[in-house]
PDB file of C-alpha atoms in Angstrom:
ATOM      1  CA  UNK A   1       0.000   0.000   0.000  1.00 92.00           C
ATOM      2  CA  UNK A   2       1.355   3.436  -0.896  1.00 94.00           C
ATOM      3  CA  UNK A   3       1.745   6.273   1.591  1.00 95.00           C
ATOM      4  CA  UNK A   4      -1.091   8.224  -0.056  1.00 94.00           C
ATOM      5  CA  UNK A   5      -3.354   5.183   0.116  1.00 95.00           C
ATOM      6  CA  UNK A   6      -2.573   4.890   3.839  1.00 95.00           C
ATOM      7  CA  UNK A   7      -3.383   8.570   4.357  1.00 95.00           C
ATOM      8  CA  UNK A   8      -6.625   8.037   2.441  1.00 95.00           C
ATOM      9  CA  UNK A   9      -7.559   5.026   4.584  1.00 94.00           C
ATOM     10  CA  UNK A  10      -6.741   6.813   7.857  1.00 93.00           C
ATOM     11  CA  UNK A  11      -8.786   9.840   6.794  1.00 91.00           C
ATOM     12  CA  UNK A  12     -11.632   7.604   5.652  1.00 92.00           C
ATOM     13  CA  UNK A  13     -11.784   6.022   9.106  1.00 89.00           C
ATOM     14  CA  UNK A  14     -12.531   9.425  10.655  1.00 88.00           C
ATOM     15  CA  UNK A  15     -15.996   9.869   9.156  1.00 84.00           C
ATOM     16  CA  UNK A  16     -16.293   7.166   6.439  1.00 87.00           C
ATOM     17  CA  UNK A  17     -16.389   9.867   3.746  1.00 91.00           C
ATOM     18  CA  UNK A  18     -14.316   8.619   0.790  1.00 92.00           C
ATOM     19  CA  UNK A  19     -14.564  11.882  -1.153  1.00 94.00           C
ATOM     20  CA  UNK A  20     -13.215  13.982   1.717  1.00 93.00           C
ATOM     21  CA  UNK A  21     -10.520  11.399   2.469  1.00 94.00           C
ATOM     22  CA  UNK A  22      -9.388  11.386  -1.162  1.00 95.00           C
ATOM     23  CA  UNK A  23      -9.177  15.192  -1.255  1.00 95.00           C
ATOM     24  CA  UNK A  24      -6.968  15.123   1.859  1.00 95.00           C
ATOM     25  CA  UNK A  25      -4.700  12.328   0.637  1.00 95.00           C
ATOM     26  CA  UNK A  26      -4.405  13.649  -2.916  1.00 95.00           C
ATOM     27  CA  UNK A  27      -4.317  17.395  -2.320  1.00 92.00           C
ATOM     28  CA  UNK A  28      -3.676  18.212  -5.994  1.00 94.00           C
ATOM     29  CA  UNK A  29      -7.179  16.967  -6.824  1.00 92.00           C
ATOM     30  CA  UNK A  30      -9.702  19.789  -6.413  1.00 92.00           C
ATOM     31  CA  UNK A  31     -12.715  18.372  -8.265  1.00 93.00           C
ATOM     32  CA  UNK A  32     -15.157  16.634  -5.887  1.00 92.00           C
ATOM     33  CA  UNK A  33     -16.572  14.404  -8.621  1.00 92.00           C
ATOM     34  CA  UNK A  34     -13.090  13.114  -9.437  1.00 93.00           C
ATOM     35  CA  UNK A  35     -12.430  12.584  -5.730  1.00 94.00           C
ATOM     36  CA  UNK A  36     -15.728  10.713  -5.319  1.00 93.00           C
ATOM     37  CA  UNK A  37     -15.007   8.338  -8.213  1.00 93.00           C
ATOM     38  CA  UNK A  38     -11.394   7.710  -7.225  1.00 94.00           C
ATOM     39  CA  UNK A  39     -12.256   7.410  -3.528  1.00 93.00           C
ATOM     40  CA  UNK A  40     -14.797   4.742  -4.399  1.00 92.00           C
ATOM     41  CA  UNK A  41     -12.182   2.911  -6.466  1.00 93.00           C
ATOM     42  CA  UNK A  42      -9.683   3.035  -3.601  1.00 94.00           C
ATOM     43  CA  UNK A  43     -12.224   1.475  -1.249  1.00 94.00           C
ATOM     44  CA  UNK A  44     -12.331  -1.523  -3.610  1.00 94.00           C
ATOM     45  CA  UNK A  45      -8.522  -1.836  -3.650  1.00 94.00           C
ATOM     46  CA  UNK A  46      -7.777  -5.061  -1.739  1.00 94.00           C
ATOM     47  CA  UNK A  47      -4.850  -3.646   0.242  1.00 95.00           C
ATOM     48  CA  UNK A  48      -6.765  -0.499   1.211  1.00 94.00           C
ATOM     49  CA  UNK A  49      -9.920  -2.452   2.069  1.00 94.00           C
ATOM     50  CA  UNK A  50      -7.928  -4.921   4.170  1.00 94.00           C
ATOM     51  CA  UNK A  51      -6.169  -2.096   6.043  1.00 95.00           C
ATOM     52  CA  UNK A  52      -9.489  -0.324   6.725  1.00 93.00           C
ATOM     53  CA  UNK A  53     -11.119  -3.579   7.910  1.00 91.00           C
ATOM     54  CA  UNK A  54      -8.195  -4.297  10.236  1.00 93.00           C
ATOM     55  CA  UNK A  55      -8.287  -0.781  11.710  1.00 92.00           C
ATOM     56  CA  UNK A  56     -12.064  -0.985  12.216  1.00 89.00           C
ATOM     57  CA  UNK A  57     -11.690  -4.282  14.081  1.00 87.00           C
ATOM     58  CA  UNK A  58      -8.960  -2.748  16.252  1.00 88.00           C
ATOM     59  CA  UNK A  59     -11.243   0.201  17.013  1.00 83.00           C
ATOM     60  CA  UNK A  60     -14.103  -2.132  17.900  1.00 77.00           C
ATOM     61  CA  UNK A  61     -11.861  -4.023  20.331  1.00 80.00           C
ATOM     62  CA  UNK A  62     -10.562  -0.753  21.820  1.00 81.00           C
ATOM     63  CA  UNK A  63     -13.963   0.808  22.295  1.00 75.00           C
ATOM     64  CA  UNK A  64     -15.762  -2.475  22.954  1.00 76.00           C
ATOM     65  CA  UNK A  65     -18.658  -1.177  20.861  1.00 72.00           C
ATOM     66  CA  UNK A  66     -20.230  -3.817  18.664  1.00 76.00           C
ATOM     67  CA  UNK A  67     -22.759  -3.654  15.852  1.00 79.00           C
ATOM     68  CA  UNK A  68     -25.198  -5.538  18.055  1.00 83.00           C
ATOM     69  CA  UNK A  69     -24.963  -2.846  20.730  1.00 85.00           C
ATOM     70  CA  UNK A  70     -25.649  -0.118  18.192  1.00 86.00           C
ATOM     71  CA  UNK A  71     -28.657  -2.038  16.840  1.00 88.00           C
ATOM     72  CA  UNK A  72     -29.985  -2.602  20.374  1.00 89.00           C
ATOM     73  CA  UNK A  73     -29.645   1.114  21.133  1.00 89.00           C
ATOM     74  CA  UNK A  74     -31.484   2.036  17.929  1.00 90.00           C
ATOM     75  CA  UNK A  75     -34.201  -0.499  18.758  1.00 91.00           C
ATOM     76  CA  UNK A  76     -34.645   0.995  22.240  1.00 91.00           C
ATOM     77  CA  UNK A  77     -35.208   4.401  20.638  1.00 91.00           C
ATOM     78  CA  UNK A  78     -37.329   3.138  17.753  1.00 91.00           C
ATOM     79  CA  UNK A  79     -39.745   1.130  19.865  1.00 91.00           C
ATOM     80  CA  UNK A  80     -40.114   3.468  22.848  1.00 90.00           C
ATOM     81  CA  UNK A  81     -43.725   4.376  23.605  1.00 89.00           C
ATOM     82  CA  UNK A  82     -44.783   7.609  25.262  1.00 88.00           C
ATOM     83  CA  UNK A  83     -46.914   5.579  27.676  1.00 88.00           C
ATOM     84  CA  UNK A  84     -43.687   4.080  29.053  1.00 89.00           C
ATOM     85  CA  UNK A  85     -42.879   7.507  30.507  1.00 90.00           C
ATOM     86  CA  UNK A  86     -46.196   9.108  31.423  1.00 88.00           C
ATOM     87  CA  UNK A  87     -49.567   8.076  32.732  1.00 88.00           C
ATOM     88  CA  UNK A  88     -52.801   9.914  32.043  1.00 87.00           C
ATOM     89  CA  UNK A  89     -55.220  10.042  34.985  1.00 87.00           C
ATOM     90  CA  UNK A  90     -58.799  10.972  34.233  1.00 86.00           C
ATOM     91  CA  UNK A  91     -60.668  12.826  36.949  1.00 82.00           C
ATOM     92  CA  UNK A  92     -64.100  13.504  35.574  1.00 81.00           C
ATOM     93  CA  UNK A  93     -64.023  16.199  32.879  1.00 85.00           C
ATOM     94  CA  UNK A  94     -60.305  16.942  33.397  1.00 86.00           C
ATOM     95  CA  UNK A  95     -57.235  14.819  32.907  1.00 85.00           C
ATOM     96  CA  UNK A  96     -53.822  14.927  34.460  1.00 85.00           C
ATOM     97  CA  UNK A  97     -50.482  13.758  33.062  1.00 85.00           C
ATOM     98  CA  UNK A  98     -48.220  12.039  35.584  1.00 86.00           C
ATOM     99  CA  UNK A  99     -44.567  11.503  34.755  1.00 88.00           C
ATOM    100  CA  UNK A 100     -43.243   8.116  35.838  1.00 89.00           C
ATOM    101  CA  UNK A 101     -40.145   7.980  38.004  1.00 88.00           C
ATOM    102  CA  UNK A 102     -36.965   7.022  36.156  1.00 88.00           C
ATOM    103  CA  UNK A 103     -36.437   4.412  38.893  1.00 91.00           C
ATOM    104  CA  UNK A 104     -39.447   2.519  37.549  1.00 91.00           C
ATOM    105  CA  UNK A 105     -38.124   2.533  33.953  1.00 91.00           C
ATOM    106  CA  UNK A 106     -36.086  -0.293  32.473  1.00 90.00           C
ATOM    107  CA  UNK A 107     -32.558   0.353  31.233  1.00 89.00           C
ATOM    108  CA  UNK A 108     -33.846   0.088  27.660  1.00 89.00           C
ATOM    109  CA  UNK A 109     -36.526   2.721  28.335  1.00 91.00           C
ATOM    110  CA  UNK A 110     -33.996   5.090  29.931  1.00 91.00           C
ATOM    111  CA  UNK A 111     -31.734   4.787  26.867  1.00 89.00           C
ATOM    112  CA  UNK A 112     -34.492   6.211  24.667  1.00 90.00           C
ATOM    113  CA  UNK A 113     -34.600   9.462  26.674  1.00 91.00           C
ATOM    114  CA  UNK A 114     -32.707  12.343  25.070  1.00 90.00           C
ATOM    115  CA  UNK A 115     -33.219  14.688  28.006  1.00 90.00           C
ATOM    116  CA  UNK A 116     -35.328  15.755  30.967  1.00 89.00           C
ATOM    117  CA  UNK A 117     -35.697  19.384  31.997  1.00 90.00           C
ATOM    118  CA  UNK A 118     -37.842  21.680  34.070  1.00 88.00           C
ATOM    119  CA  UNK A 119     -39.764  23.826  31.614  1.00 84.00           C
ATOM    120  CA  UNK A 120     -42.264  26.679  31.938  1.00 87.00           C
ATOM    121  CA  UNK A 121     -45.130  24.163  32.083  1.00 82.00           C
ATOM    122  CA  UNK A 122     -43.433  21.630  34.355  1.00 83.00           C
ATOM    123  CA  UNK A 123     -41.095  18.745  33.690  1.00 86.00           C
ATOM    124  CA  UNK A 124     -40.452  17.949  30.027  1.00 87.00           C
ATOM    125  CA  UNK A 125     -39.214  14.599  28.750  1.00 88.00           C
ATOM    126  CA  UNK A 126     -37.635  14.547  25.313  1.00 90.00           C
ATOM    127  CA  UNK A 127     -37.191  11.203  23.592  1.00 90.00           C
ATOM    128  CA  UNK A 128     -34.581  10.523  20.925  1.00 90.00           C
ATOM    129  CA  UNK A 129     -35.702  10.715  17.287  1.00 91.00           C
ATOM    130  CA  UNK A 130     -37.878   7.621  16.779  1.00 89.00           C
ATOM    131  CA  UNK A 131     -38.293   8.182  13.036  1.00 90.00           C
ATOM    132  CA  UNK A 132     -34.524   8.410  12.462  1.00 90.00           C
ATOM    133  CA  UNK A 133     -33.908   5.282  14.544  1.00 89.00           C
ATOM    134  CA  UNK A 134     -36.530   3.379  12.537  1.00 88.00           C
ATOM    135  CA  UNK A 135     -34.954   4.594   9.295  1.00 88.00           C
ATOM    136  CA  UNK A 136     -31.486   3.447  10.378  1.00 87.00           C
ATOM    137  CA  UNK A 137     -32.824   0.064  11.497  1.00 86.00           C
ATOM    138  CA  UNK A 138     -34.683  -0.296   8.195  1.00 85.00           C
ATOM    139  CA  UNK A 139     -31.491   0.465   6.268  1.00 82.00           C
ATOM    140  CA  UNK A 140     -29.568  -2.057   8.349  1.00 80.00           C
ATOM    141  CA  UNK A 141     -32.203  -4.687   7.576  1.00 79.00           C
ATOM    142  CA  UNK A 142     -32.150  -3.785   3.861  1.00 77.00           C
ATOM    143  CA  UNK A 143     -35.752  -2.616   3.841  1.00 78.00           C
ATOM    144  CA  UNK A 144     -35.116   0.574   1.876  1.00 69.00           C
ATOM    145  CA  UNK A 145     -33.663   0.812  -1.596  1.00 66.00           C
ATOM    146  CA  UNK A 146     -32.406   4.329  -2.249  1.00 61.00           C
ATOM    147  CA  UNK A 147     -30.906   3.450  -5.605  1.00 61.00           C
ATOM    148  CA  UNK A 148     -32.735   4.346  -8.769  1.00 55.00           C
ATOM    149  CA  UNK A 149     -32.962   1.283 -10.988  1.00 56.00           C
ATOM    150  CA  UNK A 150     -33.214   2.420 -14.589  1.00 57.00           C
ATOM    151  CA  UNK A 151     -33.571  -1.118 -15.929  1.00 58.00           C
ATOM    152  CA  UNK A 152     -37.266  -1.797 -16.159  1.00 55.00           C
ATOM    153  CA  UNK A 153     -37.729  -5.377 -17.394  1.00 59.00           C
ATOM    154  CA  UNK A 154     -41.300  -4.846 -18.629  1.00 58.00           C
ATOM    155  CA  UNK A 155     -40.262  -1.942 -20.860  1.00 61.00           C
ATOM    156  CA  UNK A 156     -37.085  -3.722 -21.974  1.00 65.00           C
ATOM    157  CA  UNK A 157     -39.137  -6.776 -22.983  1.00 71.00           C
ATOM    158  CA  UNK A 158     -41.710  -4.650 -24.828  1.00 71.00           C
ATOM    159  CA  UNK A 159     -38.979  -2.858 -26.783  1.00 73.00           C
ATOM    160  CA  UNK A 160     -37.405  -6.208 -27.737  1.00 76.00           C
ATOM    161  CA  UNK A 161     -40.763  -7.536 -28.903  1.00 77.00           C
ATOM    162  CA  UNK A 162     -41.346  -4.436 -31.010  1.00 77.00           C
ATOM    163  CA  UNK A 163     -37.873  -4.702 -32.559  1.00 80.00           C
ATOM    164  CA  UNK A 164     -38.475  -8.372 -33.405  1.00 81.00           C
ATOM    165  CA  UNK A 165     -41.871  -7.524 -34.926  1.00 77.00           C
ATOM    166  CA  UNK A 166     -40.412  -4.795 -37.142  1.00 77.00           C
ATOM    167  CA  UNK A 167     -37.528  -7.049 -38.182  1.00 80.00           C
ATOM    168  CA  UNK A 168     -40.056  -9.717 -39.242  1.00 80.00           C
ATOM    169  CA  UNK A 169     -42.112  -7.144 -41.128  1.00 76.00           C
ATOM    170  CA  UNK A 170     -39.000  -5.837 -42.842  1.00 76.00           C
ATOM    171  CA  UNK A 171     -37.818  -9.354 -43.753  1.00 78.00           C
ATOM    172  CA  UNK A 172     -41.214 -10.327 -45.178  1.00 76.00           C
ATOM    173  CA  UNK A 173     -41.507  -7.078 -47.129  1.00 70.00           C
ATOM    174  CA  UNK A 174     -44.897  -6.335 -45.629  1.00 64.00           C
ATOM    175  CA  UNK A 175     -43.777  -3.356 -43.577  1.00 57.00           C
ATOM    176  CA  UNK A 176     -44.710   0.236 -44.298  1.00 56.00           C
ATOM    177  CA  UNK A 177     -43.183   1.805 -47.414  1.00 56.00           C
ATOM    178  CA  UNK A 178     -39.706   3.201 -46.850  1.00 55.00           C
ATOM    179  CA  UNK A 179     -38.781   6.474 -48.515  1.00 51.00           C
TER     180      UNK A 179
END
């Protein structure tokens, strides 16, 4: 692996942005499109990919953070319910919202809390972004396809059939007159 490739890989490990890493490692390149294409190519280089994989494993061992832990944290956020944190007491025509003590919450429920503060209207509980957590879990599970697939088999087949039809017409001489 070259020195520039090593710089690229080390920069890539900072934020997993290949374009930015390429621009740092190859400072003569100023065009972001060029950096994006070449950064993507470098990620497929076996020596670079192996180095990045090794460094990521070392980081995982150092930090003791695993993919499973990240998924569990996202799941705690994604599946938190507001009723885990408050209780609504009806008293005739009026209702009252009671906030549950954090002592009564499970560890998983506490992880979903972004913050608790005393506001103008009393205590406020803010939960982490449920929608974002669900999106990240969905991506991890391969539920979303953000790529635009321009190959549409139905249209491709129809075009082929039309081409074959016109070729037959042309070969039999029964097609429309050609000028």
